[in-house]
Amino acid sequence: MADLSIVFAGIKAPNPFWLASAPPTDKAYNVVRAFEAGWGGVVWKTLGEDPAAVNVSSRYSAHYGANREVLGINNIELITDRSLEINLREITQVKKDWPDRALIVSLMVPCVEASWKSILPLVEATGCDGIELNFGCPHGMPERGMGAAVGQVPEYVEQVTRWCKTYCSLPVIVKLTPNITDIRVAARAAYRGGADAVSLINTINSITSVDLERMVALPVVGTQSTHGGYCGSAVKPIALNMVAEIARDPQTNGLPICGIGGIGTWRDAAEFVALGCGAVQVCTAAMLHGFRIVEEMKDGLSRWMDSQGHANLQAFSGRAVGNTTDWKYLDINYQVIAKIDQAACIGCGRCHIACEDTSHQAIASLKQADGTHLYEVIDDECVGCNLCQITCPVAGCIEMVPIDNGKPFLNWTQDPRNPYREAV
Amino acid sequence: MIQTLTHLPHPREDGATLASHFTDLAPPLNARQAQLEASRCLYCYDAPCVNACPSEIDIPSFIRNIHTENVQGAAQKILSANILGGSCARVCPTEILCQQACVRNNAEECAPVLIGLLQRYAIDNAHFSEHPFQRAASTGKRIAVVGAGPAGLACAHRAALHGHDVVIFEAREKAGGLNEYGIAKYKLVDDFAQKELDFLLQIGGIEVRHGQRLGDNLTLSELHQQFDSVFLGLGLAASKQLGLPFEDAPGLLAATDYIRELRQADDLTQLPLADRCIVLGAGNTAIDMAVQMARLGARDVNLVYRRGLADMGATHHEQDIAKANQVRLLTWAQPDEVLLDDQGRVRGMRFARTRLENGRLLPTGETFELAADAIFKAIGQGFDNDALHDPLAQQLHRVGERIFVDEQLRTSIPGVYAGGDCVSLGQDLTVQAVQHGKRAAEAMHAQLMLTVEAA
Ligand SMILES: Cc1cc2nc3c(=O)[nH]c(=O)nc-3n(C[C@H](O)[C@H](O)[C@H](O)COP(=O)(O)OP(=O)(O)OC[C@H]3O[C@@H](n4cnc5c(N)ncnc54)[C@H](O)[C@@H]3O)c2cc1C
Ligand SMILES: Cc1cc2nc3c(=O)[nH]c(=O)nc-3n(C[C@H](O)[C@H](O)[C@H](O)COP(=O)(O)O)c2cc1C
Ligand code: SF4
Ligand code: SF4
Ligand code: SF4
């Protein structure tokens, strides 16, 4: 059996599945249940200075798929609404009871040195394994000069990170906000400030939907609404890209990354690890299904690792990073053509109409004697965009087959058609 | 009361219990079920289900409308192709039509989308405050429709929509054709045929005259003279005969006669019950008859067919319904002799066992007898020739006994169209009749407008 245990930024955990700082890690009761269920670690719900934050009622809304499956959740909750003292007491006790699990404390206090200087020793005294700086909360806290307001200013990120490294001896993980143009700028700032790791992503500014009767966005508080933070499987592609951007940035080379955003299965987790993560955090999936999901995540990951011969996470962590590059370095001569497996095809015609109306008119619809249609790729017209494969409801029915066109590797920087090509 | 069965007892159960056996065989979907089912539709392009629907309903479109909470839009989409979409949703053998063709009925998938139930959901929940179609300005043209069955009604609605004035001549007391008098009671419950009729007539411009029977108090020659176009939707009014002695004996009758009585009965407890009965035939009518008798409380229902299960006209789905209702399916046996008691009433039937030899059905020489209080013939419907005996009507070209029509539903007499069960084209199904009526109206309209322009 593969060894799922990790040491991430100096923090040990029996497995890489941690619960992200959020309602699932709000208090001892939840965290103990999570540990009982088998989670490798938790990032405690973000602590702040007293008086504790106050939340509104009616806090979440969702973006649904065709069958009411939740694609993403939007929330307008703030950091912990319980007093600092109670949280610290519970953290101390839980860590004592669960010494083998990673227990990281998330923090968000005003962007002044004195605030950090006073809270850090209190946190360190709990015996926790590390701290995570919440620079990401996109709602409520920025108005108070915290969260995303800090995360969006590289100088602040660097400064606060440095204060933390100065006033506490624990590993410092900087949690990044995705509400920014180039995630690397924030990661570099954290790196310069001495961060032991970054974690990302926090939630994305969002409005999920509008109640058309009441003419107000969701979630509705009284008669009003406000934007919230988006998370869940819909944000995974955004998170993966941001992780990859940092992983392949030479300026933050070697900086450990904890992946967050839309992770709900072992495969999601493995993808984040392949793009350079050493651990992952989960929030929405646990909120939708409960803590038990970690069972299948651990089982699935270790079986997959066994099948691949990966003894531990390091064996494949970052393995997909080298294959992620800038567009201009892609092989412009590489060519794929769609191929339909007629035995698997159920004849829905989606590939045809997608290509016909919006792509390259490369799938012919041939009317048969019995009134049904046969769909055939016109090889010469297919540009290999993958659209038909994407819209086909039958997985594996359309294969994108690489064509040996005899042309050598050529990237855009070398292509004669590029007016700005680099001289050879 | 059916004269030939007056000697039989009545059902044992009370009215309420009996009625409960004749509620919807397939209960309607609730909103959540409709959502779930609609989400299974792949919104196919050139969808095979549409191709398999005789009335060409745009199925992916109406299902997408349901799924996006536009139930009225869904209903209007259905009705624009099939004005009897409500009854078709209930009576269509979807297992051989749209659902058979649904791509999700593929071996790679689990089960077809429940198109029929979704169609019913849309129609039942649309709640139009007014008729969803508006008549075009009057053309001054007059159209005669003979027969107020699905074919005639669909023709009348479409013709009225185009601004023509329609008169329907119907022999019976009620309109609706077999929707009113023939369909199994548990498929079309709650007086649905009359509600649908009321809805259809809301378009305006349609007058229904009852007690008007072509060949009796009405001739094709008159209609042809008095109207700009004529549509014949006569159905198949006669039941086929066995050709055996004692065919008129009490206890032996056409299944359709009994079903008509059952559908019209206000009080099911007063119907004659054939505790032991034989149904002859292999189509859906035979199954309907057998199942309805079983549901009335008959304990020994035998459906006898001269060939094998695989040859039966009834679909697998229908055969399963029969089995679920304890109907015994006996195959490879053909009627040999009607057996009578001392009073000359049916007491059973002798059958000759059959087998196939070089594609020909032959008696094996072996016989057996089945005791029965009644025998119901469901061996097919036939043309009522009395309808077409005036000089003009006799000129109609026929294919076998049916009226010949071309793809545009034109008969051999200019200006006379026909559709539904009485013609040579397509299957004998409600939905097919609707399509014929609709297409005939379009053809008439095109023809009439040509002459208007020319004038
Ligand atoms: C017992 C039974 C069960 C069936 N079940 C199903 C089913 O489940 N699903 C399905 O799709 N199909 C079913 N069918 C077939 C379906 O009912 C017919 O295909 C459909 O009704 C044909 O419509 P139509 O308008 O051609 O004829 P009909 O419905 O027969 O209507 C003909 C109309 O013309 C009138 N008429 C007849 N002769 C004259 C005349 N001389 N002058 C004036 N009016 C006249 C009749 O009174 C009647 O109103 C069933 C048929 C039977 C017999
Ligand atoms: C209701 C809710 C509250 C959250 N509160 C916090 C918080 O206090 N601190 C924090 O760092 N992140 C918070 N998050 C963000 C999550 O930790 C996580 O970064 C984000 O949800 C993306 O992961 P997911 O897609 O697995 O949910 C919160 C998320 C949710 C849904
Ligand atoms: S999950 Fe439902 S019941 Fe529980 S607190 Fe939220 S709204 Fe209330
Ligand atoms: S989308 Fe897939 S299943 Fe549908 S017709 Fe095309 S190849 Fe066949
Ligand atoms: S074939 Fe099935 S899945 Fe496709 S449009 Fe028709 S009902 Fe929907």
PDB file of C-alpha atoms in Angstrom, chain B residues 213-447:
ATOM      1  CA  ARG B 213     -73.997   9.030 -40.458  1.00  0.00           C
ATOM      2  CA  LEU B 214     -72.413   8.880 -43.871  1.00  0.00           C
ATOM      3  CA  GLY B 215     -74.228   6.222 -45.876  1.00  0.00           C
ATOM      4  CA  ASP B 216     -77.339   6.668 -43.789  1.00  0.00           C
ATOM      5  CA  ASN B 217     -78.582  10.255 -43.551  1.00  0.00           C
ATOM      6  CA  LEU B 218     -75.595  11.735 -45.363  1.00  0.00           C
ATOM      7  CA  THR B 219     -73.888  11.114 -48.716  1.00  0.00           C
ATOM      8  CA  LEU B 220     -70.464  11.969 -50.024  1.00  0.00           C
ATOM      9  CA  SER B 221     -72.049  13.437 -53.155  1.00  0.00           C
ATOM     10  CA  GLU B 222     -73.932  16.023 -51.073  1.00  0.00           C
ATOM     11  CA  LEU B 223     -70.925  16.940 -49.024  1.00  0.00           C
ATOM     12  CA  HIS B 224     -68.763  17.236 -52.086  1.00  0.00           C
ATOM     13  CA  GLN B 225     -71.269  19.642 -53.601  1.00  0.00           C
ATOM     14  CA  GLN B 226     -71.887  21.733 -50.514  1.00  0.00           C
ATOM     15  CA  PHE B 227     -68.330  22.085 -49.208  1.00  0.00           C
ATOM     16  CA  ASP B 228     -65.020  23.229 -50.677  1.00  0.00           C
ATOM     17  CA  SER B 229     -63.234  20.168 -49.296  1.00  0.00           C
ATOM     18  CA  VAL B 230     -64.222  16.972 -47.543  1.00  0.00           C
ATOM     19  CA  PHE B 231     -62.206  14.920 -45.062  1.00  0.00           C
ATOM     20  CA  LEU B 232     -63.164  11.340 -44.217  1.00  0.00           C
ATOM     21  CA  GLY B 233     -62.064  10.154 -40.779  1.00  0.00           C
ATOM     22  CA  LEU B 234     -64.376   7.173 -40.455  1.00  0.00           C
ATOM     23  CA  GLY B 235     -62.147   4.844 -38.507  1.00  0.00           C
ATOM     24  CA  LEU B 236     -62.845   1.142 -38.724  1.00  0.00           C
ATOM     25  CA  ALA B 237     -66.334   0.755 -37.362  1.00  0.00           C
ATOM     26  CA  ALA B 238     -66.863  -2.990 -37.910  1.00  0.00           C
ATOM     27  CA  SER B 239     -65.306  -5.884 -36.047  1.00  0.00           C
ATOM     28  CA  LYS B 240     -63.981  -8.842 -37.958  1.00  0.00           C
ATOM     29  CA  GLN B 241     -65.935 -12.103 -37.854  1.00  0.00           C
ATOM     30  CA  LEU B 242     -64.681 -15.561 -36.972  1.00  0.00           C
ATOM     31  CA  GLY B 243     -66.695 -17.231 -39.701  1.00  0.00           C
ATOM     32  CA  LEU B 244     -67.864 -20.009 -37.346  1.00  0.00           C
ATOM     33  CA  PRO B 245     -71.397 -21.250 -36.626  1.00  0.00           C
ATOM     34  CA  PHE B 246     -73.225 -19.673 -33.615  1.00  0.00           C
ATOM     35  CA  GLU B 247     -71.348 -16.405 -33.929  1.00  0.00           C
ATOM     36  CA  ASP B 248     -74.474 -14.572 -32.711  1.00  0.00           C
ATOM     37  CA  ALA B 249     -74.989 -16.758 -29.645  1.00  0.00           C
ATOM     38  CA  PRO B 250     -75.438 -14.936 -26.340  1.00  0.00           C
ATOM     39  CA  GLY B 251     -72.036 -14.675 -24.709  1.00  0.00           C
ATOM     40  CA  LEU B 252     -70.065 -14.065 -27.892  1.00  0.00           C
ATOM     41  CA  LEU B 253     -69.319 -10.490 -28.937  1.00  0.00           C
ATOM     42  CA  ALA B 254     -66.760  -8.030 -30.208  1.00  0.00           C
ATOM     43  CA  ALA B 255     -64.322  -6.801 -27.577  1.00  0.00           C
ATOM     44  CA  THR B 256     -64.810  -3.228 -28.767  1.00  0.00           C
ATOM     45  CA  ASP B 257     -68.544  -3.434 -27.974  1.00  0.00           C
ATOM     46  CA  TYR B 258     -67.807  -4.418 -24.405  1.00  0.00           C
ATOM     47  CA  ILE B 259     -65.075  -1.796 -23.999  1.00  0.00           C
ATOM     48  CA  ARG B 260     -67.429   0.914 -25.287  1.00  0.00           C
ATOM     49  CA  GLU B 261     -69.961  -0.078 -22.654  1.00  0.00           C
ATOM     50  CA  LEU B 262     -67.284  -0.137 -19.957  1.00  0.00           C
ATOM     51  CA  ARG B 263     -65.986   3.306 -20.887  1.00  0.00           C
ATOM     52  CA  GLN B 264     -69.454   4.812 -20.872  1.00  0.00           C
ATOM     53  CA  ALA B 265     -70.625   3.125 -17.650  1.00  0.00           C
ATOM     54  CA  ASP B 266     -71.238   5.461 -14.751  1.00  0.00           C
ATOM     55  CA  ASP B 267     -71.589   2.508 -12.418  1.00  0.00           C
ATOM     56  CA  LEU B 268     -69.118  -0.307 -12.979  1.00  0.00           C
ATOM     57  CA  THR B 269     -71.012  -2.599 -10.588  1.00  0.00           C
ATOM     58  CA  GLN B 270     -73.793  -2.923 -13.162  1.00  0.00           C
ATOM     59  CA  LEU B 271     -71.576  -4.328 -15.920  1.00  0.00           C
ATOM     60  CA  PRO B 272     -71.813  -8.015 -16.820  1.00  0.00           C
ATOM     61  CA  LEU B 273     -68.889  -9.995 -15.442  1.00  0.00           C
ATOM     62  CA  ALA B 274     -67.571 -13.008 -17.338  1.00  0.00           C
ATOM     63  CA  ASP B 275     -65.807 -14.781 -14.522  1.00  0.00           C
ATOM     64  CA  ARG B 276     -64.311 -17.258 -16.961  1.00  0.00           C
ATOM     65  CA  CYS B 277     -63.660 -15.700 -20.312  1.00  0.00           C
ATOM     66  CA  ILE B 278     -61.790 -16.114 -23.551  1.00  0.00           C
ATOM     67  CA  VAL B 279     -60.355 -13.266 -25.566  1.00  0.00           C
ATOM     68  CA  LEU B 280     -59.434 -14.078 -29.139  1.00  0.00           C
ATOM     69  CA  GLY B 281     -56.702 -12.026 -30.732  1.00  0.00           C
ATOM     70  CA  ALA B 282     -53.168 -10.834 -30.343  1.00  0.00           C
ATOM     71  CA  GLY B 283     -53.215  -7.080 -30.626  1.00  0.00           C
ATOM     72  CA  ASN B 284     -53.462  -4.346 -28.046  1.00  0.00           C
ATOM     73  CA  THR B 285     -57.248  -4.472 -28.192  1.00  0.00           C
ATOM     74  CA  ALA B 286     -57.151  -8.111 -27.087  1.00  0.00           C
ATOM     75  CA  ILE B 287     -54.844  -7.224 -24.208  1.00  0.00           C
ATOM     76  CA  ASP B 288     -57.019  -4.243 -23.230  1.00  0.00           C
ATOM     77  CA  MET B 289     -60.100  -6.446 -23.176  1.00  0.00           C
ATOM     78  CA  ALA B 290     -58.472  -9.219 -21.152  1.00  0.00           C
ATOM     79  CA  VAL B 291     -56.931  -6.861 -18.616  1.00  0.00           C
ATOM     80  CA  GLN B 292     -60.110  -4.850 -18.130  1.00  0.00           C
ATOM     81  CA  MET B 293     -62.146  -8.003 -17.554  1.00  0.00           C
ATOM     82  CA  ALA B 294     -59.525  -9.202 -15.067  1.00  0.00           C
ATOM     83  CA  ARG B 295     -59.721  -5.871 -13.274  1.00  0.00           C
ATOM     84  CA  LEU B 296     -63.495  -6.168 -13.056  1.00  0.00           C
ATOM     85  CA  GLY B 297     -62.878  -9.326 -11.071  1.00  0.00           C
ATOM     86  CA  ALA B 298     -62.872 -12.185 -13.603  1.00  0.00           C
ATOM     87  CA  ARG B 299     -60.835 -15.043 -12.166  1.00  0.00           C
ATOM     88  CA  ASP B 300     -60.062 -17.006 -15.284  1.00  0.00           C
ATOM     89  CA  VAL B 301     -59.081 -14.859 -18.240  1.00  0.00           C
ATOM     90  CA  ASN B 302     -57.547 -16.604 -21.246  1.00  0.00           C
ATOM     91  CA  LEU B 303     -56.153 -14.789 -24.218  1.00  0.00           C
ATOM     92  CA  VAL B 304     -55.852 -17.233 -27.093  1.00  0.00           C
ATOM     93  CA  TYR B 305     -53.776 -16.625 -30.190  1.00  0.00           C
ATOM     94  CA  ARG B 306     -53.241 -18.895 -33.136  1.00  0.00           C
ATOM     95  CA  ARG B 307     -49.530 -18.116 -33.468  1.00  0.00           C
ATOM     96  CA  GLY B 308     -46.613 -17.593 -31.035  1.00  0.00           C
ATOM     97  CA  LEU B 309     -45.849 -14.797 -28.559  1.00  0.00           C
ATOM     98  CA  ALA B 310     -43.259 -13.329 -30.892  1.00  0.00           C
ATOM     99  CA  ASP B 311     -45.858 -12.877 -33.623  1.00  0.00           C
ATOM    100  CA  MET B 312     -48.286 -10.983 -31.417  1.00  0.00           C
ATOM    101  CA  GLY B 313     -49.184  -7.467 -32.469  1.00  0.00           C
ATOM    102  CA  ALA B 314     -49.286  -6.410 -28.822  1.00  0.00           C
ATOM    103  CA  THR B 315     -45.984  -4.952 -27.685  1.00  0.00           C
ATOM    104  CA  HIS B 316     -43.876  -6.526 -24.960  1.00  0.00           C
ATOM    105  CA  HIS B 317     -44.982  -3.773 -22.662  1.00  0.00           C
ATOM    106  CA  GLU B 318     -48.624  -4.682 -23.302  1.00  0.00           C
ATOM    107  CA  GLN B 319     -47.926  -8.386 -22.833  1.00  0.00           C
ATOM    108  CA  ASP B 320     -46.312  -7.586 -19.492  1.00  0.00           C
ATOM    109  CA  ILE B 321     -49.411  -5.669 -18.438  1.00  0.00           C
ATOM    110  CA  ALA B 322     -51.489  -8.732 -19.281  1.00  0.00           C
ATOM    111  CA  LYS B 323     -49.254 -11.014 -17.272  1.00  0.00           C
ATOM    112  CA  ALA B 324     -49.238  -8.637 -14.322  1.00  0.00           C
ATOM    113  CA  ASN B 325     -53.029  -8.866 -14.334  1.00  0.00           C
ATOM    114  CA  GLN B 326     -53.030 -12.665 -14.267  1.00  0.00           C
ATOM    115  CA  VAL B 327     -54.176 -12.996 -17.843  1.00  0.00           C
ATOM    116  CA  ARG B 328     -53.192 -16.391 -19.253  1.00  0.00           C
ATOM    117  CA  LEU B 329     -51.663 -16.159 -22.726  1.00  0.00           C
ATOM    118  CA  LEU B 330     -52.332 -19.318 -24.735  1.00  0.00           C
ATOM    119  CA  THR B 331     -50.632 -19.569 -28.102  1.00  0.00           C
ATOM    120  CA  TRP B 332     -50.703 -21.878 -31.116  1.00  0.00           C
ATOM    121  CA  ALA B 333     -54.453 -22.529 -30.904  1.00  0.00           C
ATOM    122  CA  GLN B 334     -57.243 -21.385 -33.202  1.00  0.00           C
ATOM    123  CA  PRO B 335     -61.010 -21.360 -32.678  1.00  0.00           C
ATOM    124  CA  ASP B 336     -62.599 -24.564 -33.894  1.00  0.00           C
ATOM    125  CA  GLU B 337     -66.102 -24.518 -32.486  1.00  0.00           C
ATOM    126  CA  VAL B 338     -68.268 -22.316 -30.280  1.00  0.00           C
ATOM    127  CA  LEU B 339     -69.664 -24.563 -27.503  1.00  0.00           C
ATOM    128  CA  LEU B 340     -73.198 -23.829 -26.285  1.00  0.00           C
ATOM    129  CA  ASP B 341     -75.203 -24.917 -23.253  1.00  0.00           C
ATOM    130  CA  ASP B 342     -78.811 -26.258 -23.392  1.00  0.00           C
ATOM    131  CA  GLN B 343     -80.116 -22.700 -23.569  1.00  0.00           C
ATOM    132  CA  GLY B 344     -77.985 -21.890 -26.569  1.00  0.00           C
ATOM    133  CA  ARG B 345     -75.583 -19.673 -24.650  1.00  0.00           C
ATOM    134  CA  VAL B 346     -71.820 -19.772 -24.810  1.00  0.00           C
ATOM    135  CA  ARG B 347     -70.290 -22.311 -22.407  1.00  0.00           C
ATOM    136  CA  GLY B 348     -66.843 -22.465 -23.931  1.00  0.00           C
ATOM    137  CA  MET B 349     -64.838 -22.986 -27.050  1.00  0.00           C
ATOM    138  CA  ARG B 350     -62.993 -25.812 -28.703  1.00  0.00           C
ATOM    139  CA  PHE B 351     -59.606 -24.934 -30.108  1.00  0.00           C
ATOM    140  CA  ALA B 352     -57.431 -26.667 -32.667  1.00  0.00           C
ATOM    141  CA  ARG B 353     -53.743 -26.629 -31.892  1.00  0.00           C
ATOM    142  CA  THR B 354     -51.647 -25.145 -34.669  1.00  0.00           C
ATOM    143  CA  ARG B 355     -48.115 -25.236 -35.938  1.00  0.00           C
ATOM    144  CA  LEU B 356     -46.119 -23.666 -38.728  1.00  0.00           C
ATOM    145  CA  GLU B 357     -45.131 -25.728 -41.683  1.00  0.00           C
ATOM    146  CA  ASN B 358     -43.118 -24.028 -44.438  1.00  0.00           C
ATOM    147  CA  GLY B 359     -44.481 -20.699 -43.285  1.00  0.00           C
ATOM    148  CA  ARG B 360     -48.075 -21.929 -43.359  1.00  0.00           C
ATOM    149  CA  LEU B 361     -50.223 -22.212 -40.289  1.00  0.00           C
ATOM    150  CA  LEU B 362     -51.732 -25.701 -40.064  1.00  0.00           C
ATOM    151  CA  PRO B 363     -53.846 -27.535 -37.491  1.00  0.00           C
ATOM    152  CA  THR B 364     -51.946 -30.304 -35.753  1.00  0.00           C
ATOM    153  CA  GLY B 365     -55.100 -32.376 -35.495  1.00  0.00           C
ATOM    154  CA  GLU B 366     -55.103 -32.028 -31.729  1.00  0.00           C
ATOM    155  CA  THR B 367     -57.951 -30.100 -30.052  1.00  0.00           C
ATOM    156  CA  PHE B 368     -58.826 -28.932 -26.548  1.00  0.00           C
ATOM    157  CA  GLU B 369     -61.738 -27.190 -24.893  1.00  0.00           C
ATOM    158  CA  LEU B 370     -61.867 -24.183 -22.630  1.00  0.00           C
ATOM    159  CA  ALA B 371     -64.901 -23.420 -20.506  1.00  0.00           C
ATOM    160  CA  ALA B 372     -66.034 -19.801 -20.621  1.00  0.00           C
ATOM    161  CA  ASP B 373     -69.006 -17.604 -19.743  1.00  0.00           C
ATOM    162  CA  ALA B 374     -68.172 -15.256 -22.586  1.00  0.00           C
ATOM    163  CA  ILE B 375     -65.933 -15.020 -25.629  1.00  0.00           C
ATOM    164  CA  PHE B 376     -64.616 -11.667 -26.848  1.00  0.00           C
ATOM    165  CA  LYS B 377     -63.430 -11.230 -30.394  1.00  0.00           C
ATOM    166  CA  ALA B 378     -60.467  -8.912 -30.829  1.00  0.00           C
ATOM    167  CA  ILE B 379     -59.229 -10.211 -34.139  1.00  0.00           C
ATOM    168  CA  GLY B 380     -59.176  -6.858 -35.837  1.00  0.00           C
ATOM    169  CA  GLN B 381     -61.363  -3.998 -36.943  1.00  0.00           C
ATOM    170  CA  GLY B 382     -62.894  -3.855 -40.371  1.00  0.00           C
ATOM    171  CA  PHE B 383     -64.289  -1.258 -42.708  1.00  0.00           C
ATOM    172  CA  ASP B 384     -67.971  -0.441 -42.411  1.00  0.00           C
ATOM    173  CA  ASN B 385     -68.884  -0.612 -46.081  1.00  0.00           C
ATOM    174  CA  ASP B 386     -72.327   0.902 -45.618  1.00  0.00           C
ATOM    175  CA  ALA B 387     -70.662   4.263 -45.198  1.00  0.00           C
ATOM    176  CA  LEU B 388     -69.450   4.402 -48.765  1.00  0.00           C
ATOM    177  CA  HIS B 389     -72.335   3.257 -50.886  1.00  0.00           C
ATOM    178  CA  ASP B 390     -73.509   6.436 -52.599  1.00  0.00           C
ATOM    179  CA  PRO B 391     -72.426   6.728 -56.252  1.00  0.00           C
ATOM    180  CA  LEU B 392     -69.589   9.152 -55.606  1.00  0.00           C
ATOM    181  CA  ALA B 393     -68.308   7.250 -52.581  1.00  0.00           C
ATOM    182  CA  GLN B 394     -68.227   4.079 -54.612  1.00  0.00           C
ATOM    183  CA  GLN B 395     -65.717   5.706 -56.926  1.00  0.00           C
ATOM    184  CA  LEU B 396     -63.132   6.003 -54.143  1.00  0.00           C
ATOM    185  CA  HIS B 397     -60.126   3.843 -54.923  1.00  0.00           C
ATOM    186  CA  ARG B 398     -59.518   1.270 -52.218  1.00  0.00           C
ATOM    187  CA  VAL B 399     -56.522  -0.734 -51.076  1.00  0.00           C
ATOM    188  CA  GLY B 400     -58.041  -3.895 -49.738  1.00  0.00           C
ATOM    189  CA  GLU B 401     -61.018  -2.533 -47.855  1.00  0.00           C
ATOM    190  CA  ARG B 402     -59.321   0.726 -46.895  1.00  0.00           C
ATOM    191  CA  ILE B 403     -59.530   4.024 -48.734  1.00  0.00           C
ATOM    192  CA  PHE B 404     -56.531   4.741 -50.912  1.00  0.00           C
ATOM    193  CA  VAL B 405     -54.730   8.028 -50.164  1.00  0.00           C
ATOM    194  CA  ASP B 406     -51.436   9.475 -51.365  1.00  0.00           C
ATOM    195  CA  GLU B 407     -48.797  11.071 -49.114  1.00  0.00           C
ATOM    196  CA  GLN B 408     -50.879  14.255 -48.981  1.00  0.00           C
ATOM    197  CA  LEU B 409     -53.897  12.271 -47.776  1.00  0.00           C
ATOM    198  CA  ARG B 410     -55.697  12.909 -51.066  1.00  0.00           C
ATOM    199  CA  THR B 411     -58.173  10.232 -52.159  1.00  0.00           C
ATOM    200  CA  SER B 412     -58.774   9.448 -55.800  1.00  0.00           C
ATOM    201  CA  ILE B 413     -61.566  12.060 -55.864  1.00  0.00           C
ATOM    202  CA  PRO B 414     -60.312  15.659 -56.104  1.00  0.00           C
ATOM    203  CA  GLY B 415     -61.275  17.677 -53.041  1.00  0.00           C
ATOM    204  CA  VAL B 416     -61.839  14.574 -50.939  1.00  0.00           C
ATOM    205  CA  TYR B 417     -59.222  13.685 -48.361  1.00  0.00           C
ATOM    206  CA  ALA B 418     -59.127  10.881 -45.823  1.00  0.00           C
ATOM    207  CA  GLY B 419     -57.029   9.814 -42.856  1.00  0.00           C
ATOM    208  CA  GLY B 420     -56.777   7.734 -39.727  1.00  0.00           C
ATOM    209  CA  ASP B 421     -57.649   4.073 -39.454  1.00  0.00           C
ATOM    210  CA  CYS B 422     -59.863   4.092 -42.560  1.00  0.00           C
ATOM    211  CA  VAL B 423     -56.990   4.704 -44.974  1.00  0.00           C
ATOM    212  CA  SER B 424     -54.253   2.577 -46.423  1.00  0.00           C
ATOM    213  CA  LEU B 425     -51.394   4.629 -44.978  1.00  0.00           C
ATOM    214  CA  GLY B 426     -49.530   4.074 -41.691  1.00  0.00           C
ATOM    215  CA  GLN B 427     -50.348   2.292 -38.466  1.00  0.00           C
ATOM    216  CA  ASP B 428     -53.695   2.193 -36.685  1.00  0.00           C
ATOM    217  CA  LEU B 429     -52.718   4.477 -33.829  1.00  0.00           C
ATOM    218  CA  THR B 430     -54.215   7.600 -32.336  1.00  0.00           C
ATOM    219  CA  VAL B 431     -51.075   9.592 -33.016  1.00  0.00           C
ATOM    220  CA  GLN B 432     -51.003   8.444 -36.628  1.00  0.00           C
ATOM    221  CA  ALA B 433     -54.617   9.524 -37.058  1.00  0.00           C
ATOM    222  CA  VAL B 434     -53.778  12.957 -35.659  1.00  0.00           C
ATOM    223  CA  GLN B 435     -50.897  13.331 -38.068  1.00  0.00           C
ATOM    224  CA  HIS B 436     -53.108  12.348 -40.991  1.00  0.00           C
ATOM    225  CA  GLY B 437     -55.743  14.857 -39.994  1.00  0.00           C
ATOM    226  CA  LYS B 438     -53.208  17.614 -39.583  1.00  0.00           C
ATOM    227  CA  ARG B 439     -51.444  16.884 -42.860  1.00  0.00           C
ATOM    228  CA  ALA B 440     -54.708  16.589 -44.740  1.00  0.00           C
ATOM    229  CA  ALA B 441     -55.745  19.999 -43.433  1.00  0.00           C
ATOM    230  CA  GLU B 442     -52.443  21.453 -44.608  1.00  0.00           C
ATOM    231  CA  ALA B 443     -52.906  19.882 -48.020  1.00  0.00           C
ATOM    232  CA  MET B 444     -56.491  21.155 -48.282  1.00  0.00           C
ATOM    233  CA  HIS B 445     -55.393  24.587 -47.191  1.00  0.00           C
ATOM    234  CA  ALA B 446     -52.624  24.737 -49.774  1.00  0.00           C
ATOM    235  CA  GLN B 447     -55.056  23.632 -52.467  1.00  0.00           C
TER     236      GLN B 447
END
